[in-house]
Coordinates of C-alpha atoms and ligand atoms in Angstrom, one line a residue:
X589 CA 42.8 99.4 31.7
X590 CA 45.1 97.8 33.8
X591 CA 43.1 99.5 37.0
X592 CA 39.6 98.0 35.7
X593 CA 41.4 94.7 36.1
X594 CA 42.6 95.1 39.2
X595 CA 39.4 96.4 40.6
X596 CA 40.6 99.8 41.6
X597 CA 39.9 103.4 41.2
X598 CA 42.0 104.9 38.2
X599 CA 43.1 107.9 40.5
X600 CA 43.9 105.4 43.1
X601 CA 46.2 103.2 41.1
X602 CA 47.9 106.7 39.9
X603 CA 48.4 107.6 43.1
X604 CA 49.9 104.2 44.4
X605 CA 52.0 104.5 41.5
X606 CA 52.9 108.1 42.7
X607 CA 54.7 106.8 45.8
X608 CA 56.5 104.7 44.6
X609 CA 58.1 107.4 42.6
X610 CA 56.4 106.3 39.5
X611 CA 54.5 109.3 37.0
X612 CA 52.2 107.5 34.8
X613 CA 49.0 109.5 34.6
X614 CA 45.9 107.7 33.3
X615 CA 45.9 106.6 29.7
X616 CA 49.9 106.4 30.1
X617 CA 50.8 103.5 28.2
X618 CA 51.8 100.6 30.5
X619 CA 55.2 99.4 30.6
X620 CA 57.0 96.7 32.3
X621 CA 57.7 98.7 35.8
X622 CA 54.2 100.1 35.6
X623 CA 52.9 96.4 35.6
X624 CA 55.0 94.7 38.3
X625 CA 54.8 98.1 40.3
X626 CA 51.2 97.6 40.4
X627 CA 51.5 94.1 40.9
X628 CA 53.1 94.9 44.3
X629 CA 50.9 97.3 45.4
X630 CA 48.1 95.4 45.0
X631 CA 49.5 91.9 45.8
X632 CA 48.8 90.6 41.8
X633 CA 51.8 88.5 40.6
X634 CA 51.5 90.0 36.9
X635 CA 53.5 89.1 33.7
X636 CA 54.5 91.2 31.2
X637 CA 54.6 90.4 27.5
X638 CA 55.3 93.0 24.9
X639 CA 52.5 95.1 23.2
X640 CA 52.0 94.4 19.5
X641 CA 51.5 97.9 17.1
X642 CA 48.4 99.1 18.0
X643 CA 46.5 100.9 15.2
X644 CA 43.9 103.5 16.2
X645 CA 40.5 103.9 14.1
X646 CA 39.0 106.4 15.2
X647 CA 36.7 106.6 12.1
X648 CA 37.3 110.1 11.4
X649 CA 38.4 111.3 8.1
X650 CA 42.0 111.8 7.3
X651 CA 42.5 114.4 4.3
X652 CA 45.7 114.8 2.6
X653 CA 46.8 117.7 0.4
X654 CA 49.5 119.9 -0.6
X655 CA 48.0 123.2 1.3
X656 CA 47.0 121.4 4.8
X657 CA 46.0 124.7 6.8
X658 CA 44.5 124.9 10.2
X659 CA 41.3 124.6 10.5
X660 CA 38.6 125.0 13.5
X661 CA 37.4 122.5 15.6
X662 CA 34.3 121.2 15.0
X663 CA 32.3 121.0 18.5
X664 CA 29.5 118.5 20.1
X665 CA 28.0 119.4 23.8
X666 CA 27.5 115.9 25.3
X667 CA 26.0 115.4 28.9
X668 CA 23.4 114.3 30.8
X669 CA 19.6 116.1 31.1
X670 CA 19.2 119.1 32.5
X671 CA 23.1 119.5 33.5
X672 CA 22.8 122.7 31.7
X673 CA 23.8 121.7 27.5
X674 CA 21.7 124.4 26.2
X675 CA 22.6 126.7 28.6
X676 CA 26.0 126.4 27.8
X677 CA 25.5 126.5 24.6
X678 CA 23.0 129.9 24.4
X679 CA 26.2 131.3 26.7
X680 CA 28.5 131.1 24.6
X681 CA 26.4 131.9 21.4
X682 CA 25.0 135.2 22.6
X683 CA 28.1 136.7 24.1
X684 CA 29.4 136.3 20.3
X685 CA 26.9 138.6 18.9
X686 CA 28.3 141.8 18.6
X687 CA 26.4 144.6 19.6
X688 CA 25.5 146.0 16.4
X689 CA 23.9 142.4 15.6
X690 CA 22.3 141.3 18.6
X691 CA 19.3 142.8 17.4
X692 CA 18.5 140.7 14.7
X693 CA 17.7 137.2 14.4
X694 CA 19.6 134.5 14.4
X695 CA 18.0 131.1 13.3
X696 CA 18.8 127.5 14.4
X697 CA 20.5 125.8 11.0
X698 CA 21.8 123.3 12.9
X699 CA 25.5 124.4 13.9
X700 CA 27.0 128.0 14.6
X701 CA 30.7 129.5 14.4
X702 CA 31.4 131.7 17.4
X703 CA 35.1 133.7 17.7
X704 CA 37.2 133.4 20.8
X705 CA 40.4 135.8 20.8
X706 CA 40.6 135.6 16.8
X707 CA 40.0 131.7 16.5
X708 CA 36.9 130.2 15.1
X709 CA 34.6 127.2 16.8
X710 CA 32.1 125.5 15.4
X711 CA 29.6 124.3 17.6
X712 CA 26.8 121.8 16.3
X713 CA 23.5 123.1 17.9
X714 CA 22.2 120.1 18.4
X715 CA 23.3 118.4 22.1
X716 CA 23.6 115.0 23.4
X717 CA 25.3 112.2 21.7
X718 CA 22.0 110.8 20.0
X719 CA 22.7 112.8 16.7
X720 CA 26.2 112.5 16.9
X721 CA 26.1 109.0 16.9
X722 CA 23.0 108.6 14.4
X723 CA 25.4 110.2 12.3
X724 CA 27.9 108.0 13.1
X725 CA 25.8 105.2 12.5
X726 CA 25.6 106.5 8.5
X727 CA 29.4 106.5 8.2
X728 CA 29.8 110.5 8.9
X729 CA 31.7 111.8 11.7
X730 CA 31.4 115.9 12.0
X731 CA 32.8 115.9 16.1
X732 CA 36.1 116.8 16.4
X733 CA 36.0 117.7 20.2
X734 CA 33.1 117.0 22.7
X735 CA 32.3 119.2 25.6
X736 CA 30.8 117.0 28.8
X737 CA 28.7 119.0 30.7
X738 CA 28.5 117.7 34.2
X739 CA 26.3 119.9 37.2
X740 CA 28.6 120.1 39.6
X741 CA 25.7 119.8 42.1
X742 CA 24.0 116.6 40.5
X743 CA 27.7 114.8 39.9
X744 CA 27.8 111.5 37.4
X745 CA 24.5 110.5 36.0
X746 CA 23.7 107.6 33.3
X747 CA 23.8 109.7 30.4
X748 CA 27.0 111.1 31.3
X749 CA 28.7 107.8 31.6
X750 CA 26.7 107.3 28.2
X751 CA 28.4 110.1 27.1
X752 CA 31.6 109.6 27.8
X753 CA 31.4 105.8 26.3
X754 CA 29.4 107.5 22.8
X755 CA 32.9 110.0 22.6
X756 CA 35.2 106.9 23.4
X757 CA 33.9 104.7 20.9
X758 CA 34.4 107.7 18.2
X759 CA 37.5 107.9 19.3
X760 CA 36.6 112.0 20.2
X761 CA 38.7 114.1 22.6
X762 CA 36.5 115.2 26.0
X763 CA 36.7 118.8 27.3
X764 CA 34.9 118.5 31.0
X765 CA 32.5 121.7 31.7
X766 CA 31.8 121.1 35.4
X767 CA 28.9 123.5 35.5
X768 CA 26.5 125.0 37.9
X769 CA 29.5 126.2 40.3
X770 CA 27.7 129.2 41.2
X771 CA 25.2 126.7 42.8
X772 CA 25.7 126.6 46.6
X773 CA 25.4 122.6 46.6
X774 CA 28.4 122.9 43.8
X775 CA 30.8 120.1 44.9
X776 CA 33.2 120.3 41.9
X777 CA 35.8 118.3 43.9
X778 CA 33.4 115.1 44.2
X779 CA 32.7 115.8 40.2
X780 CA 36.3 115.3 39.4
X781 CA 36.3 112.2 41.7
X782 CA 33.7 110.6 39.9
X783 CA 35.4 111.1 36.6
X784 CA 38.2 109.6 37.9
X785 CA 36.5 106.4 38.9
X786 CA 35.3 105.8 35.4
X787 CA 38.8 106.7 33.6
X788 CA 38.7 110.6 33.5
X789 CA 41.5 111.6 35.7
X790 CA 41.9 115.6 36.3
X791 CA 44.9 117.0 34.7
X792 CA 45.6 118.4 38.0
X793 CA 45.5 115.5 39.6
X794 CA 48.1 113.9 37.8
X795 CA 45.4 112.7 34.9
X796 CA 45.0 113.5 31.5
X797 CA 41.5 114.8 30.8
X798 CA 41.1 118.7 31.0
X799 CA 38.3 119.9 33.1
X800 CA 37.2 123.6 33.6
X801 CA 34.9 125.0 36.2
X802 CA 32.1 127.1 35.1
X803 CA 28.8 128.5 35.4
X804 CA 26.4 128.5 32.3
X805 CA 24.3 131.0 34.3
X806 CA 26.9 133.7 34.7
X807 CA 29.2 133.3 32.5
X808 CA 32.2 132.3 34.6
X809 CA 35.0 129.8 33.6
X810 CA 33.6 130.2 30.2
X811 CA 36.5 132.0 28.6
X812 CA 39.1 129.3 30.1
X813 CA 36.5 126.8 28.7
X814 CA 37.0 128.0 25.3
X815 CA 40.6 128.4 25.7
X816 CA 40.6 124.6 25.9
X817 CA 38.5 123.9 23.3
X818 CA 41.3 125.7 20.7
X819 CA 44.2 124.1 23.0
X820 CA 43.0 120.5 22.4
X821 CA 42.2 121.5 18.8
X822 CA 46.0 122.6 18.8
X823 CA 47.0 119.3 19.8
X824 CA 44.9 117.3 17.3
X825 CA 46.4 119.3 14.9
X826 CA 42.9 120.0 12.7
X827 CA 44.3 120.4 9.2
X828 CA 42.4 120.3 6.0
X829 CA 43.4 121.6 2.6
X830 CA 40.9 124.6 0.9
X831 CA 42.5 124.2 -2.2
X832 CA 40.9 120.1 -3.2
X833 CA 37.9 119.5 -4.3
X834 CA 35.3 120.1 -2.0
X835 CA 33.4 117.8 0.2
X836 CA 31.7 117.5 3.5
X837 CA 28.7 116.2 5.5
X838 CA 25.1 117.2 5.8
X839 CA 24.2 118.2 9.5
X840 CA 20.5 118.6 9.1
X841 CA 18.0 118.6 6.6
X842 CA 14.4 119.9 5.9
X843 CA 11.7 120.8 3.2
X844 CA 11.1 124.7 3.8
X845 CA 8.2 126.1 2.2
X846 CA 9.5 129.3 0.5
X847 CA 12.7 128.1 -0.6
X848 CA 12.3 124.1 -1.0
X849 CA 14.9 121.7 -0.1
X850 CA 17.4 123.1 2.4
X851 CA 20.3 121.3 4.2
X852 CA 23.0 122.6 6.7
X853 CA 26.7 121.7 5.5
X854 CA 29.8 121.6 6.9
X855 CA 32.5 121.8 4.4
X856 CA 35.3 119.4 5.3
X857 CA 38.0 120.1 3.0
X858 CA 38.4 122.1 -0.5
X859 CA 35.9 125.3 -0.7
X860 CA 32.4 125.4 -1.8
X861 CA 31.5 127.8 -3.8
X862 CA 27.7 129.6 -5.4
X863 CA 27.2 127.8 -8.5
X864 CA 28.8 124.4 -7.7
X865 CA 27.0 121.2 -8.5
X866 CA 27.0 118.8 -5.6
X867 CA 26.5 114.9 -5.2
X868 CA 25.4 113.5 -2.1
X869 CA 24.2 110.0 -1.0
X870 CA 20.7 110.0 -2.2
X871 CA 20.5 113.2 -4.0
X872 CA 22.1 116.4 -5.7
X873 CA 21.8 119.8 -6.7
X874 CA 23.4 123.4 -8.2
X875 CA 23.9 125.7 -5.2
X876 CA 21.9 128.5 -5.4
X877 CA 22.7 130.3 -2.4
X878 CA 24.1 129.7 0.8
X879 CA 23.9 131.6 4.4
X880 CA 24.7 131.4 7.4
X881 CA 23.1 131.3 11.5
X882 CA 22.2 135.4 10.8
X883 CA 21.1 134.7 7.5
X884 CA 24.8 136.2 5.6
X885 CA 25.4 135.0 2.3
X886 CA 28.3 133.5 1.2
X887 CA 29.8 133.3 -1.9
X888 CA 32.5 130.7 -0.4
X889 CA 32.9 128.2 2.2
X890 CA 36.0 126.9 3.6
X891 CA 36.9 123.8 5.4
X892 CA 35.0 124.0 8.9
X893 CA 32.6 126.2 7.9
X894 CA 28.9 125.5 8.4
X895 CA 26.6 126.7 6.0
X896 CA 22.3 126.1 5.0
X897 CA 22.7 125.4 1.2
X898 CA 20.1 126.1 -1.2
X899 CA 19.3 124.4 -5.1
X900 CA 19.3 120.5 -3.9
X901 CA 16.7 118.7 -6.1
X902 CA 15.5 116.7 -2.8
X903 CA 16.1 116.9 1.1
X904 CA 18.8 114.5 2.4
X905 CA 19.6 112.6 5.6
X906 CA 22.0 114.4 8.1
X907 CA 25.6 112.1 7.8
X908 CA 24.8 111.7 4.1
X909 CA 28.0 113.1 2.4
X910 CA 28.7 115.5 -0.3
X911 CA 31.5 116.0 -2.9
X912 CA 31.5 118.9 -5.7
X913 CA 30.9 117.2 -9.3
X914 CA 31.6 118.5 -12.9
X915 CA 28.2 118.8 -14.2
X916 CA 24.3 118.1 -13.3
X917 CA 24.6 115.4 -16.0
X918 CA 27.0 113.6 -14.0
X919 CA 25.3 113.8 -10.6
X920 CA 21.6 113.0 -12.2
X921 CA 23.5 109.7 -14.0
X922 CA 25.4 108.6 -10.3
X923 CA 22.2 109.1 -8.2
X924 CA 20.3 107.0 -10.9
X925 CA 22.5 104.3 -10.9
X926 CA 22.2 104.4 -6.6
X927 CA 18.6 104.2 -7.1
X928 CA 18.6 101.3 -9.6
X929 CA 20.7 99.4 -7.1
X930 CA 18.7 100.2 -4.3
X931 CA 15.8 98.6 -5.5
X932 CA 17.9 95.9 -6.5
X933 CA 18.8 95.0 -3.2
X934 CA 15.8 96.1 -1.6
X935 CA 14.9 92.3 -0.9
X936 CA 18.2 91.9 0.8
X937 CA 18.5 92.9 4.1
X938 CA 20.8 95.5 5.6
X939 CA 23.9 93.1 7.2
X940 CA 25.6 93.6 10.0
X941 CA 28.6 91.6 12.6
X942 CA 27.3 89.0 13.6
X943 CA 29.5 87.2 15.9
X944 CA 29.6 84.2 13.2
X945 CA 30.5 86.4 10.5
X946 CA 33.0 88.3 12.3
X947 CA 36.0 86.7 11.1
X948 CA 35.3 87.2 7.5
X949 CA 34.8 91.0 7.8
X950 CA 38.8 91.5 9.2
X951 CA 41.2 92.6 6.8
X952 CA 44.3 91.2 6.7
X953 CA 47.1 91.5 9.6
X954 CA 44.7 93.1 12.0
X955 CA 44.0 92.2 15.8
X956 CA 40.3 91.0 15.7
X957 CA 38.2 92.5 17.7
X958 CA 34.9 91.9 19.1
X959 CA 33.1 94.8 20.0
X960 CA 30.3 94.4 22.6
X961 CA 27.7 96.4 24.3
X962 CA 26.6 94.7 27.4
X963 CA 22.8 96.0 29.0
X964 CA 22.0 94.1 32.3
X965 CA 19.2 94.6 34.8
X966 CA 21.3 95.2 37.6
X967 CA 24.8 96.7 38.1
X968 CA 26.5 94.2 40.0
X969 CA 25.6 91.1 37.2
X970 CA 26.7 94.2 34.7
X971 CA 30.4 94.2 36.6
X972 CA 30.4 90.5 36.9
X973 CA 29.7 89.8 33.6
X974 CA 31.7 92.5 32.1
X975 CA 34.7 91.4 33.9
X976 CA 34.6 87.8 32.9
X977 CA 33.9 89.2 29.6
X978 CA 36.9 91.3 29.6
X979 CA 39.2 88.1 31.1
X980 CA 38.5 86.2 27.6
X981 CA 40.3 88.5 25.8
X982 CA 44.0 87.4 24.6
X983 CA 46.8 89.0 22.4
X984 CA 45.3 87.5 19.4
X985 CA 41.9 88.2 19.8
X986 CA 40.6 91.6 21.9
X987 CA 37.3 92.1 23.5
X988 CA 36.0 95.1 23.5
X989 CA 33.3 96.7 25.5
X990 CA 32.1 99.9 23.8
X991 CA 29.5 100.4 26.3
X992 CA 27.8 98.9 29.6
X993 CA 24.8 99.8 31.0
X994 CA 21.5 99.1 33.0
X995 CA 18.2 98.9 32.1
X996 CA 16.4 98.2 28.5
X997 CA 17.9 97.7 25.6
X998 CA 17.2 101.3 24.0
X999 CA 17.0 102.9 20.7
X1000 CA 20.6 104.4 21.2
X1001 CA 22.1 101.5 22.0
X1002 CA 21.5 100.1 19.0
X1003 CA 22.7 103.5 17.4
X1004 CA 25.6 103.0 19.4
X1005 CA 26.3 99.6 18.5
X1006 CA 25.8 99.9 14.7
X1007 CA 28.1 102.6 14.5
X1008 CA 30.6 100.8 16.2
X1009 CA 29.9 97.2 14.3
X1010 CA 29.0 95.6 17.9
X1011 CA 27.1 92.7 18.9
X1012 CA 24.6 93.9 21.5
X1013 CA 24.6 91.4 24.8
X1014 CA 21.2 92.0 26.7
X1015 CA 21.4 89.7 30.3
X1016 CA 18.1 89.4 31.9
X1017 CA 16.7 92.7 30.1
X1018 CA 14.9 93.0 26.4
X1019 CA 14.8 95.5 24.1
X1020 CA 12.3 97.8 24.0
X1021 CA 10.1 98.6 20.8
X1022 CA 11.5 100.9 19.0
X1023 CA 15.1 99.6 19.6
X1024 CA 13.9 96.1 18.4
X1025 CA 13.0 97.9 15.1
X1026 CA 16.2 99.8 14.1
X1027 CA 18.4 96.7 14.8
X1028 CA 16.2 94.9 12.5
X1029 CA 16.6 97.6 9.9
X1030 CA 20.3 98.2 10.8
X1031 CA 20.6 94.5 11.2
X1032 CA 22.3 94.9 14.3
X1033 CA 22.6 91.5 16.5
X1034 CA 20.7 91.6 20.0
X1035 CA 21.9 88.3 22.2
X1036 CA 19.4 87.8 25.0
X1037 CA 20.5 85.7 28.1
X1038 CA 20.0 85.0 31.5
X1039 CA 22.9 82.3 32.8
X1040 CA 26.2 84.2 32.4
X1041 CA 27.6 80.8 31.9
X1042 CA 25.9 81.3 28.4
X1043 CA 26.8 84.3 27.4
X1044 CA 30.6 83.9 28.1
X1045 CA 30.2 80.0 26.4
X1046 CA 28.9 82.0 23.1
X1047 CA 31.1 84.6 23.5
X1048 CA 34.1 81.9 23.7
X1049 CA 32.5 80.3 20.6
X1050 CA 33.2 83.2 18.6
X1051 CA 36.4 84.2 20.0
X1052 CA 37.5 80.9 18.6
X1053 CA 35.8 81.5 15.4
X1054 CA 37.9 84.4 15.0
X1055 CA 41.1 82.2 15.4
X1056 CA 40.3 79.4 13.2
X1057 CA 38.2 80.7 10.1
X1058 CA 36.0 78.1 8.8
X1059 CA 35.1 80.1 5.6
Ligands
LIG1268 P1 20.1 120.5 29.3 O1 19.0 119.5 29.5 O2 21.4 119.8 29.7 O3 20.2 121.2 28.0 O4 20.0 121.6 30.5 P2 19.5 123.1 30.5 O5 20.5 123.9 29.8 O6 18.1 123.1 29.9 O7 19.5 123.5 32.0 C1 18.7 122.8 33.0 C2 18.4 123.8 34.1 O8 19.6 124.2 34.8 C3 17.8 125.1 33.6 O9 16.8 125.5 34.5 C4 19.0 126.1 33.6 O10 18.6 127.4 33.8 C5 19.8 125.5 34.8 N1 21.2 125.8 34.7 C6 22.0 125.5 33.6 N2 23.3 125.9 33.8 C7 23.3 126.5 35.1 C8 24.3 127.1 35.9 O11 25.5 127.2 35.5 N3 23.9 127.6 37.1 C9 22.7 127.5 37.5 N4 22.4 127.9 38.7 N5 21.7 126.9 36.8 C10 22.0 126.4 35.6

C-alpha cells in the first residue's frame, strides 16, 4: 500500500528496504521503521500514527464444531483468455484417472476431486472469475484457493489483473501457474516482474505470493503446482466439522430430461446423506440419489465433497444454499412462506449502497468503508483519479478500491461491485447494455462523470456523510 502511495514498484520498495538491512516482504505489515525508512529512500517526510484493529471480512464462512477435521481445498482457475485455464485444468484431471477408469466417461457436473500423494482437491470446472463472483454476488462463496494462470509468453493481460482484483476482494489466497514454459518465447522472469508491479511479489524474491512454473502441455511443474495448492490449504487451516448438520452451496444447476431437476453440491460442513430432505433458497427436495464426475453413487458426502444430487422438486440457482431439514412438511411450509414474501416485495426494488445510505448500513464500532470500482477511458485519468481517490481516505473513514480498470462499464463489473457492496465510478465511459440492466436489478449504483473535480467533490460528500450521520 504504502508503495502505491509512493508511486513505486512493490518489488522496488522491497528491495530499497533490503539495503538498508530491512526484511519486510510485500503485504508485511508496516511499522514505524518501515515508514520513515521508506521515507528516506524516497525523499517523503512521512508520519507515523498507530494502526487501529483491523478486522478482516473476507466473506467466507466460518463453521464451528466440536469435531473440526481437515478438509480439502476447494479450487477456482482464474486467468486471462487463452493463457491456458482449461488446459490446466484437463491436465490435471486426466492424469487422475487411473488406468482401469480412463476408459469410461467422465461427465462435466460442474466441479471434480482429483488426489495428489493421498490428499484430496476439489477443483470447480468452471474457470474465470465470472462464476465465482456471480456466486459471490448471491452471498455464496465455494473458493477457497484460486489458481492464476498467466502464459509466460503473453505476460499480464486485463483479465488477469481482473483476476487478481476478483480474488482480492473475496479475500481468496492466489497460487500463480506461470504456464506455457515449454514455449520458446517463455519469459517467466518478466511474468514474475509484472506481478510484482501490481502487488504479487515472488516468494523468491523476497515476496509473499507463491508462483510455480509449468507447462499445461506437458505436464511439467504440475506436481509442485499441486503441492502448493495442499501447502496453502495447510496454512488456511481448512476445517469443517462432518458430524453437524449438513449444509453447503449449489454449484450448478439444470433440468435433465431423464432424471428431472439436478444440481451439483458441495457439502460444506456435516454429511449429506441418501434420503435426507434438503432446503435451499427457492426450493427443496428428498435426495434420491447422488453421484459423482464418473457417475459413482454415494450413499454419503462429507464436507468438501462435490456431488450431482437428485429428488429436488425444482432447479435452483448456483450460490443458492442448502441446509438438511427434518421433514418435507417443514421445507414445503419455509419455501411457501419465501414465496409469499417474494411477491410481497416484488414492487420494491432490490437495494443496494448507495453512497447516501452508506452510513446507515455500518454496524456499530466498525471503520466505514467506501468501496469503489473505478472504470475510466484511459489509464493515465484511471491512475490520476484513483490516486486522489485513494488520498481522501483518513483513519476514520477508508476508501477502498476493489477494482480499476479501462474501458466500458461491463456486466462483471457490476457482478463485481454487488458482491462487494461498491459504488461503481465510471469517468468518461458508460456502461454498456447488459451491465446497465443487472445494476438495475441488483440495484447497484453507476456514477458517471467527466471533471475529476466532481467525482472527488461527491466522493468527499459521502466521506463526510459517513462521519456525521444525518439519519
Ligand atoms: P483458456 O482460454 O485460458 O482456457 O486457454 P486454453 O486452455 O484454451 O489454451 C489456449 C491455447 O493455449 C490452446 O491452444 C492450448 O493448447 C494452448 N496451451 C495451453 N497451455 C499450454 C502450454 O503449457 N504450452 C503450450 N505450448 N500451449 C499451451
Amino acid at each position: 500500500e504504502v508503495a502505491q502511495v509512493i508511486d513505486v514498484p512493490v518489488a522496488e520498495a522491497v528491495k530499497a528496504l533490503l539495503d538498508l538491512g530491512i526484511m519486510a516482504p510485500a503485504g508485511a505489515q508496516v511499522d514505524e521503521t518501515i515508514l520513515i525508512a521508506l521515507g528516506e529512500a524516497y525523499g517523503i517526510d512521512f508520519e507515523y500514527e498507530e494502526p487501529e484493529e483491523e478486522k478482516v471480512a473476507t466473506g467466507r464462512p466460518v463453521f464451528h464444531g466440536k469435531h473440526m477435521e481437515p478438509r480439502p481445498p476447494i479450487v477456482t482457475v482464474m486467468g486471462h483468455v487463452d493463457h491456458g485455464k482449461t488446459t490446466l485444468l484437463d491436465y490435471i484431471r486426466q492424469t487422475n484417472i487411473t488406468a482401469r477408469e480412463a476408459g469410461g466417461i467422465t461427465q462435466h457436473i460442474g466441479a471434480s476431486t482429483v488426489t495428489y500423494e493421498g490428499k484430496n482437491i476439489v477443483f470447480l470446472d468452471t474457470p474465470g472469475h465470472e462464476a465465482f463472483t456471480a456466486m459471490r454476488a448471491r452471498g455464496a462463496q465455494a473458493t477457497d484457493i484460486a489458481i492464476l494462470v498467466v502464459a509466460a509468453d503473453d505476460g499480464l493481460m486485463p483479465q488477469t489483473k481482473e483476476a487478481i482484483n476478483h480474488a482480492r476482494a473475496a479475500g481468496v489466497p492466489i497460487v500463480v501457474a506461470v504456464n506455457k514454459i515449454d514455449k520458446p518465447a517463455a519469459r517467466p522472469d518478466r511474468v514474475r516482474q509484472q506481478l510484482s508491479d501490481v502487488g504479487l511479489v515472488p516468494e523468491e524474491w523476497g515476496g509473499d505470493s507463491i508462483m510455480v512454473d509449468v507447462s499445461a502441455k506437458t505436464g511439467e511443474g504440475i506436481p509442485h503446482l499441486l503441492e502448493m495448492v495442499l501447502l496453502v490449504a495447510e496454512m488456511e487451516e481448512l476445517r469443517a466439522d462432518p458430524t453437524v448438520t449438513p449444509e453447503g452451496i449449489v454449484i450448478e444447476a439444470n433440468l435433465d430430461k431423464g432424471k428431472g431437476p439436478v444440481a451439483t453440491v458441495i457439502v460444506q460442513q456435516g454429511t449429506l446423506r441418501k434420503g435426507d430432505i434438503i432446503l435451499l433458497d427457492t426450493t427443496w427436495g428428498k435426495i434420491r440419489a447422488m453421484l459423482d464426475s464418473r457417475g459413482r453413487q454415494f450413499l454419503k458426502a462429507g464436507p468438501s465433497t462435490p456431488v450431482e444430487i437428485l429428488g429436488l422438486t425444482s432447479v435452483p440457482q448456483p450460490g443458492e444454499h442448502f441446509v438438511r431439514v427434518d421433514n418435507e412438511k417443514s421445507a414445503r411450509d419455509e419455501i411457501s412462506k419465501r414465496e409469499q414474501e417474494k411477491r410481497e416485495s416484488e414492487n420494491v426494488t432490490a437495494k443496494r449502497l448507495t453512497l447516501e445510505e452508506l452510513y446507515s448500513q455500518l454496524k456499530e464500532g466498525e471503520i466505514p468503508q467506501l468501496n469503489l470500482l473505478v472504470k475510466t477511458d484511459v489509464q493515465g485519468t484511471n491512475e490520476a483519479l484513483c490516486a486522489a481517490l485513494e488520498k481522501m481516505g483518513t483513519n476514520e473513514v477508508g476508501i477502498n478500491i476493489i477494482h480499476r480498470g479501462v474501458g466500458r462499464i461491463a456486466e462483471s463489473d457490476i457482478m463485481l461491485a454487488t458482491a462487494s457492496n461498491a459504488v461503481v465510478i465510471g469517468f468518461n465511459v458508460r456502461p454498456d447494455k447488459n451491465a446497465e440492466r443487472i445494476a438495475e436489478v441488483e440495484g447497484v449504483q453507476i456514477r458517471l462523470y467527466n471533471v475529476i473535480y466532481d467525482v472527488v467533490d461527491d466522493v468527499k460528500a459521502a466521506l463526510e456523510g459517513m462521519l456525521t450521520p444525518t439519519i
